Amino acid sequence: MHPAFSVLVFTVMSGAGYGLITLMALGHLLGLPQLQDSSVLLTGGVVSFVLISGGLLSSTLHLANPKNAWRSFSRFKTSWLSREAVFAVLFYPFVLGYLTNIWVNGAEVNAIAQLTGFGAALLAMVTLFCTSMIYASLKTIRQWNTSLTPVNYIALGLMSGSLLLAAVQASVAGDLSSVLHNLAIGLVVLGAVVKLIYLFWIGKPAGSTINTATGFTQASVRLLDQGHTSNGFLNNEFGYTLEANKLMRLRVLMVGIAFVMPFFLLLTSSAGLLALAAILTIIGLLVERWLFFAEARHVVRLFHGDQRV
């Protein structure tokens, strides 16, 4: 699939924002001592709000007519895209209510904080899950049509959110608590493991072939004529090809920037290095999401010369 940069920014930035607000709100409401500082909560809330809002706005940039984005709300019963849009909008009253309550009442855990905080955390994860299911529900793309897709989206969202939360707490409070430090390290390890499992799974030669597509399973089949003389929408969007050596280099780069470097930076307690770890993770996840699209092979490619998807 041809990677659209606006979608890469949307999924990575909003995922990090949803992960940040989820971890922060749950830690605050469950009484984690390190998250009872209103300055930390407000700063983290603003960072989360900006990331989510910026990501959602960028998601409209790849549309031919962005003014028609409102139509995405009209198919809630059948479309994961529609569900994502509805839950993303429902998230805002809860997160704004949660942050407003902190602004007025500080870090006090009252009824309003519990209602809005737990509601924001729940809707954040539901929205992130719906985003992942937009891709996981497509049976025409084997690399996406797996439960590993939502697992990766949620794990990487929480991982990037934990690094942002660690950076915020260290910058505002002056030091990083051992609880948030260990949480960030654990989620980085979890994110790396989940991603490596996904890469191993999509590498298996288990997709459709030109034989299964045409029904001629007892003989060798090859396409003699692609039926077109110039590229069109199907070729440009679904026919994206990535060279094997470039693919391997990008995978190594992605693992190094998104997981390995942040892991070692987390071994320090410097606010500056923790902020650098969060930034590197975001950059690495942009590469990860680019590969997520570039490695996806739609079955329509079988009718344009590919032997296997």
Coordinates of C-alpha atoms in Angstrom, one line a residue, residues 1-3 143 199 202 235-254 286-298 301 306 308:
M1 CA 0.0 0.0 0.0
H2 CA 1.2 3.5 -0.7
P3 CA 1.9 5.2 2.6
Q143 CA -0.6 -8.4 6.7
L199 CA 7.2 -8.9 11.7
I202 CA 3.9 -11.3 8.2
N235 CA -1.3 0.6 -9.3
N236 CA -0.3 3.7 -7.5
E237 CA -2.2 2.9 -4.2
F238 CA -2.0 -0.9 -4.1
G239 CA 1.1 -1.6 -6.2
Y240 CA 3.7 0.0 -3.9
T241 CA 6.9 -2.1 -4.0
L242 CA 9.7 -2.0 -1.5
E243 CA 13.1 -3.4 -2.3
A244 CA 14.3 -6.2 0.1
N245 CA 17.6 -4.5 1.1
K246 CA 15.8 -1.2 1.7
L247 CA 13.1 -3.0 3.7
M248 CA 15.7 -4.6 6.0
R249 CA 17.6 -1.3 6.5
L250 CA 14.4 0.4 7.5
R251 CA 13.4 -2.4 9.9
V252 CA 16.7 -2.2 11.6
L253 CA 16.5 1.6 11.7
M254 CA 13.0 1.4 13.1
L286 CA 6.6 7.1 12.1
V287 CA 9.1 4.7 10.4
E288 CA 7.2 1.7 11.9
R289 CA 3.9 3.0 10.6
W290 CA 5.4 3.8 7.1
L291 CA 6.6 0.2 6.9
F292 CA 3.1 -1.0 8.1
F293 CA 1.6 0.5 5.0
A294 CA 4.5 -0.1 2.6
E295 CA 4.7 -3.9 3.4
A296 CA 0.9 -4.4 3.0
R297 CA 0.1 -6.2 -0.2
H298 CA -3.5 -6.1 -1.5
R301 CA -1.8 -7.0 -7.0
D306 CA 2.5 -10.3 -8.6
R308 CA 2.0 -13.9 -4.3

